[in-house]
Short mmCIF file of C-alpha atoms and ligand atoms in Angstrom, two decimals:
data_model
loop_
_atom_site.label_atom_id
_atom_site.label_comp_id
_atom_site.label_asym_id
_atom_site.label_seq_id
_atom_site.Cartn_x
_atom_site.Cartn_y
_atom_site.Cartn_z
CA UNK A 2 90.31 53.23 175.24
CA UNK A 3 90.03 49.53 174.65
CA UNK A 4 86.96 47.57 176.05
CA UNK A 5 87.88 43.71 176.42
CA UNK A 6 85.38 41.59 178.04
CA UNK A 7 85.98 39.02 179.87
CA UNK A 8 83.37 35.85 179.27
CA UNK A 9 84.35 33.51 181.87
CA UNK A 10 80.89 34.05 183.04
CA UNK A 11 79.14 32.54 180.01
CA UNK A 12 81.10 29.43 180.63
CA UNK A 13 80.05 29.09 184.68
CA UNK A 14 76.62 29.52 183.40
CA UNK A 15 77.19 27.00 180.99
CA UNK A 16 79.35 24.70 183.54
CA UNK A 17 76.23 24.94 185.87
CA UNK A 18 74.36 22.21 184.09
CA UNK A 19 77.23 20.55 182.39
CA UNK A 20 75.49 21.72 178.92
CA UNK A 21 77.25 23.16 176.03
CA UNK A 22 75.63 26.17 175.95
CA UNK A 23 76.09 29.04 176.70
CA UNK A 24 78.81 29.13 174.23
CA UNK A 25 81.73 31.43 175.44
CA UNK A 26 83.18 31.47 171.58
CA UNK A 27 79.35 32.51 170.51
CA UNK A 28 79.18 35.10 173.45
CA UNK A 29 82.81 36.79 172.26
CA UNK A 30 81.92 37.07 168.60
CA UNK A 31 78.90 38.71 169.47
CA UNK A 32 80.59 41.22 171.94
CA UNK A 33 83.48 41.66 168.75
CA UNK A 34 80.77 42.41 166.58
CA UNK A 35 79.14 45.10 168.73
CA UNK A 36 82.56 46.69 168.85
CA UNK A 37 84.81 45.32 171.81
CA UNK A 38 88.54 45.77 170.69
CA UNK A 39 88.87 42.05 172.32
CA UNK A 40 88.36 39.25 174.42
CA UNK A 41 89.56 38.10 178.15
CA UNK A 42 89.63 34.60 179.41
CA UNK A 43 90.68 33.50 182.82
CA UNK A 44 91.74 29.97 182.37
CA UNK A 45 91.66 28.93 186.47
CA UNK A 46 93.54 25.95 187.94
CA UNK A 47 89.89 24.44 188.56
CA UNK A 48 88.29 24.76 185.34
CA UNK A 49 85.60 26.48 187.35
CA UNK A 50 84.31 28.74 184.67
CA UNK A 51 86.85 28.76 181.26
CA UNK A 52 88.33 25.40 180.11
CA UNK A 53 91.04 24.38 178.17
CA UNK A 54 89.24 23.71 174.82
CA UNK A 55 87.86 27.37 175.20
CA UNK A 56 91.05 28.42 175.14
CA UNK A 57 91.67 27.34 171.93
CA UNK A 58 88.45 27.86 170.17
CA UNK A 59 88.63 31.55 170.64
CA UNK A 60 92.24 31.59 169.94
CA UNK A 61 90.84 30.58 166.94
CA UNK A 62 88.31 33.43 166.91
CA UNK A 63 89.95 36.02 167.38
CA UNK A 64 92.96 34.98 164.86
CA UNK A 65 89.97 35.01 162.33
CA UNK A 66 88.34 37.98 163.24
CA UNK A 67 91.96 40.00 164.13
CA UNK A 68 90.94 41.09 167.47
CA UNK A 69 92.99 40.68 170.84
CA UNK A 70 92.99 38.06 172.98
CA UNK A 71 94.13 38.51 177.01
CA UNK A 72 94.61 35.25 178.57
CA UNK A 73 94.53 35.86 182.47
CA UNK A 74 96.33 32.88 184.27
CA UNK A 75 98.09 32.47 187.17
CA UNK A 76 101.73 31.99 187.17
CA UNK A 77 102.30 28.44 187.12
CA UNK A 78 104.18 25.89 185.50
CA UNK A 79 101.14 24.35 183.94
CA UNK A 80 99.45 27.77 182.73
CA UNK A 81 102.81 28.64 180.84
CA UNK A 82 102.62 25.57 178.78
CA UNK A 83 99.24 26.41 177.60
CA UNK A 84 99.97 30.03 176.81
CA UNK A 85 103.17 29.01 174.83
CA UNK A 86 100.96 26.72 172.30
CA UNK A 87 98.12 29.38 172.69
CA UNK A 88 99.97 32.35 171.74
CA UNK A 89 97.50 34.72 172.71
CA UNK A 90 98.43 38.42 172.41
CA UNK A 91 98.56 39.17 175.72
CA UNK A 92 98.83 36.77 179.33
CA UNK A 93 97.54 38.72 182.40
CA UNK A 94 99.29 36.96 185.52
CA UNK A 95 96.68 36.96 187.90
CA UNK A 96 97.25 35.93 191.75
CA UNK A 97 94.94 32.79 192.12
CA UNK A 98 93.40 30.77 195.69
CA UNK A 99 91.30 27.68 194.92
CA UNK A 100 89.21 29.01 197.68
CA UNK A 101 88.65 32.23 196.48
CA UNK A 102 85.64 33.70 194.81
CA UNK A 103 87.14 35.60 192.23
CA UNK A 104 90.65 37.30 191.90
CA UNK A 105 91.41 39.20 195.24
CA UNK A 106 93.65 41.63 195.62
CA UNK A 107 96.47 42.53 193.04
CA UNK A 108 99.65 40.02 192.74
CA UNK A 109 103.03 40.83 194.96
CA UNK A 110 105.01 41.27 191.95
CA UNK A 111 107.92 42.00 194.57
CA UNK A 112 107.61 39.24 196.48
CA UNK A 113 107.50 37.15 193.70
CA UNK A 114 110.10 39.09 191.42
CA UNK A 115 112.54 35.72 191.45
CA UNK A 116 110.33 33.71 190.15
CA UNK A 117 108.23 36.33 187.80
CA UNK A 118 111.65 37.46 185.93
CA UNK A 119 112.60 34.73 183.96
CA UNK A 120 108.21 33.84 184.06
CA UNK A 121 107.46 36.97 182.08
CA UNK A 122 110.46 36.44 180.08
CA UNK A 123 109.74 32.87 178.54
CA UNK A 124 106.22 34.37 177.67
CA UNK A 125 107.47 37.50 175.99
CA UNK A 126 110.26 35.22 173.69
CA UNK A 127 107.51 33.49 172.30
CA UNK A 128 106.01 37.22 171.35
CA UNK A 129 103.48 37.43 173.83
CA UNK A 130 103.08 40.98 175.96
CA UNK A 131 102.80 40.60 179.51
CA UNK A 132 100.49 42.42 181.85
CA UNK A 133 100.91 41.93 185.77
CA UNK A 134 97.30 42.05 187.49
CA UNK A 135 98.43 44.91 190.28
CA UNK A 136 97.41 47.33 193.16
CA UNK A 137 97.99 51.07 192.08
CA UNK A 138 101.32 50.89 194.42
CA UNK A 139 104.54 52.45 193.31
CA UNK A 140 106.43 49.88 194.21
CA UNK A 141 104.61 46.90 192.83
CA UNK A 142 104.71 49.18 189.53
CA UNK A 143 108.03 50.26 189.52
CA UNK A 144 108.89 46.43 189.85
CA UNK A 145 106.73 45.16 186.97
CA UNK A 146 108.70 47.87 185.01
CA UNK A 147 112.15 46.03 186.70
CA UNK A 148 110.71 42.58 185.03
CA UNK A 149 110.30 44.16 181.41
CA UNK A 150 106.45 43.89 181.58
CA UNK A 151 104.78 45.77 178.93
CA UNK A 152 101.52 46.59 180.53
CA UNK A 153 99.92 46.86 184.29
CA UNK A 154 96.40 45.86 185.06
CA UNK A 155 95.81 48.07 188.39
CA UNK A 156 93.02 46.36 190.28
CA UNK A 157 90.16 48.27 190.71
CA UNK A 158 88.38 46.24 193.06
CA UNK A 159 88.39 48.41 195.94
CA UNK A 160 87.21 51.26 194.17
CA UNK A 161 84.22 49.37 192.80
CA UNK A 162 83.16 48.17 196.64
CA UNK A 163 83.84 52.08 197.58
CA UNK A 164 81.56 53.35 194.56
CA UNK A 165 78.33 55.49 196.18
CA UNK A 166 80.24 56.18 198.91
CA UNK A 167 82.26 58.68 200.20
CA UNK A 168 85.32 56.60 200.13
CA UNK A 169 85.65 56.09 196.30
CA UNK A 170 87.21 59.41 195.64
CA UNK A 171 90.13 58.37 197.93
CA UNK A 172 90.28 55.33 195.76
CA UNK A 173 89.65 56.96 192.80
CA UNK A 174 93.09 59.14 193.24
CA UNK A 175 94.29 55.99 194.26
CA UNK A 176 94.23 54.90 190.78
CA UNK A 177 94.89 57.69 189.16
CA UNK A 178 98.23 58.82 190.99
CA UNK A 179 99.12 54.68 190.20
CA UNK A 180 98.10 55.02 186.53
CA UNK A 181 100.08 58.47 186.54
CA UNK A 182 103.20 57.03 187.68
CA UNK A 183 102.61 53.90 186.05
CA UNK A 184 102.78 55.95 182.84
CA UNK A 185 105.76 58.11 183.65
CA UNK A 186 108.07 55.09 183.84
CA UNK A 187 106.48 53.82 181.09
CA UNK A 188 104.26 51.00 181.42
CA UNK A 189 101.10 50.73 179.41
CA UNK A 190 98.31 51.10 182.04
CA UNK A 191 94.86 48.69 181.95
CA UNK A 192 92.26 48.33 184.54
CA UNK A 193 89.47 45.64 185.77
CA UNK A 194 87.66 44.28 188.52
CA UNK A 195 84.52 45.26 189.64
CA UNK A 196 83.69 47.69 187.12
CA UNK A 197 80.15 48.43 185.86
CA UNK A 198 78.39 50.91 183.64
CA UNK A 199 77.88 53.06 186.73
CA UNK A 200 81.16 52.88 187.72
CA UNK A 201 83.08 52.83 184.63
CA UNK A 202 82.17 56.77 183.91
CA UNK A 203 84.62 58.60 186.39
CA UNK A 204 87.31 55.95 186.32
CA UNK A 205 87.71 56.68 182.41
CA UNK A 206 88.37 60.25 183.13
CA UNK A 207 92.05 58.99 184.06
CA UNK A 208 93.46 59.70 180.62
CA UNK A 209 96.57 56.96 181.14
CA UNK A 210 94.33 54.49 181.57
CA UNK A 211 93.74 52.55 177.70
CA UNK A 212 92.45 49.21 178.23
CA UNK A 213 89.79 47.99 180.75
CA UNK A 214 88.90 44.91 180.79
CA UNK A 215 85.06 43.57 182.61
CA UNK A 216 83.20 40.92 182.91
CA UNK A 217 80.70 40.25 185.60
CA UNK A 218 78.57 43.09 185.11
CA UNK A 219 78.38 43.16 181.66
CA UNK A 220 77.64 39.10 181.46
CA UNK A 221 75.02 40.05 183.88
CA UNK A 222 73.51 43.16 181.94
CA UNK A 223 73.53 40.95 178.96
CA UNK A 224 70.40 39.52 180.40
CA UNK A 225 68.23 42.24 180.12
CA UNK A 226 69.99 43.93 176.93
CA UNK A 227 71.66 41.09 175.11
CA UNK A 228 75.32 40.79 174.60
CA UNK A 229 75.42 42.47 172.05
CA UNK A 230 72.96 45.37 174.06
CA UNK A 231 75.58 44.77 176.73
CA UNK A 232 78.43 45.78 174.98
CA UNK A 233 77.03 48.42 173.16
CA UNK A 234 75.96 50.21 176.45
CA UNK A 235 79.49 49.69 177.96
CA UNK A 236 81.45 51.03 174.74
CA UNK A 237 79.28 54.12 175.55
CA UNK A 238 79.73 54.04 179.28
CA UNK A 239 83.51 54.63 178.13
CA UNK A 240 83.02 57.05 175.34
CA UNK A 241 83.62 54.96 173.05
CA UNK A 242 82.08 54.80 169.83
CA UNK A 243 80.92 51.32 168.63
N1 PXP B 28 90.83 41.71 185.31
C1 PXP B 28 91.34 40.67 186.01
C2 PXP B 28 92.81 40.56 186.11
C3 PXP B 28 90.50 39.70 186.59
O1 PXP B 28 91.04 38.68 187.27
C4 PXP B 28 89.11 39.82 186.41
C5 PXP B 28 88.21 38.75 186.94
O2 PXP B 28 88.53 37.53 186.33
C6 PXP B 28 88.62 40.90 185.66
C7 PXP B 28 89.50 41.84 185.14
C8 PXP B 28 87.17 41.07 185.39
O3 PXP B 28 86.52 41.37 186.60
P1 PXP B 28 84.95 41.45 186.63
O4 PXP B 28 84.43 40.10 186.26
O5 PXP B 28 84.65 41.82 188.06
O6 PXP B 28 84.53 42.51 185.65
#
């Protein structure tokens, strides 16, 4: 299991008052030193939280330190550009509304299979793996197998709103029937949204499941533990030894 933490919250902190600090690049090495296998970024149309110069600084970061980087972006013109002189590891294609909060709901890889084919292509020509952002559907999975994508993200979302209720074991074997099949046709399987160190415990028990990837909560626990406290308490959350 791979914990990569997503630190697009230490930038909207640091966006709030137009300072330069909180440093996202700071905030990732720490994480990386307490033992996260790598680093997510989301870089948003609006610059609301990650910008482009962030981008780029912990390309640079994790190229020194040999870690992963997962660039989540939506599927545009403009966000392929970037990734192609970014090269980072992995691009997550997230769906993405300027109104939104965060990311809702999973991408419609089918209804968007046109334009995603020859999308995830150009992106894996330049070496990069591609992950769709997805609900634990068979047939948004089957089709991000169709488009040669490496790697699902299910969205977990739903599960984490369910969570202390009676409803999160239905979505529970949501995911895990998804991550299952996901498997079986051979797709790498990763997970995020939502997910916290209470939450976290039973959705690791789904053994295809390798990479999760959180932010919010643990940016938020990091101010009572630290970042490095933060990770730390996650990587054990998961089982994972730092
Ligand atoms: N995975 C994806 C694809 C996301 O869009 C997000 C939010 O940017 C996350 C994971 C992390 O979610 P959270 O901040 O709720 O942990």
């Amino acid at each position: 299991m791979r914990l990569h933490v997503n630190i697009d919250h230490v930038a909207t902190l640091r966006n709030a008052r137009g300072t330069t600090y909180p440093d996202p690049v700071l905030a990732a090495e720490a994480c990386l030193r307490a033992g996260a296998h790598g680093i997510t970024a989301h870089l948003r149309e609006d610059r609301r939280h990650i910008r482009d110069a962030d981008v780029f600084a912990l390309r640079g970061l994790l190229r020194r330190t040999g870690h992963l980087f997962n660039l989540e972006m939506a599927a545009t013109e403009e966000m392929r550009g970037i990734a192609l002189e970014v090269r980072p590891e992995c691009v997550t294609l997230v769906p993405e509304r300027r109104e939104e909060r965060t990311t809702e709901g999973g991408l419609d890889a089918r209804g968007q299979a046109a334009m995603l084919g020859p999308y995830v292509k150009s992106l894996q020509d330049a070496g990069i793996k591609v992950s769709l952002f997805v609900a634990a559907v068979p047939d948004q999975l089957q089709i991000s197998k169709t488009l040669g994508c490496e790697q699902v993200e299910l969205h977990t979302g739903e599960y984490a709103h369910a969570f202390g209720t009676p409803a999160a074991a239905t979505e529970l074997s949501r995911l895990a029937e998804g991550a299952r099949f996901a498997h079986e046709i051979g797709l790498e399987v990763a997970a995020g949204h939502g997910l916290t160190l209470a939450n976290v415990p039973d959705l690791v028990k789904i053994s295809e499941i390798v990479e999760l990837n959180i932010g919010h909560a643990m940016i938020g626990d990091a101010i009572f533990l630290g970042i490095d406290g933060a990770t730390k308490a996650m990587l054990a959350a998961l089982g994972v030894a730092a």
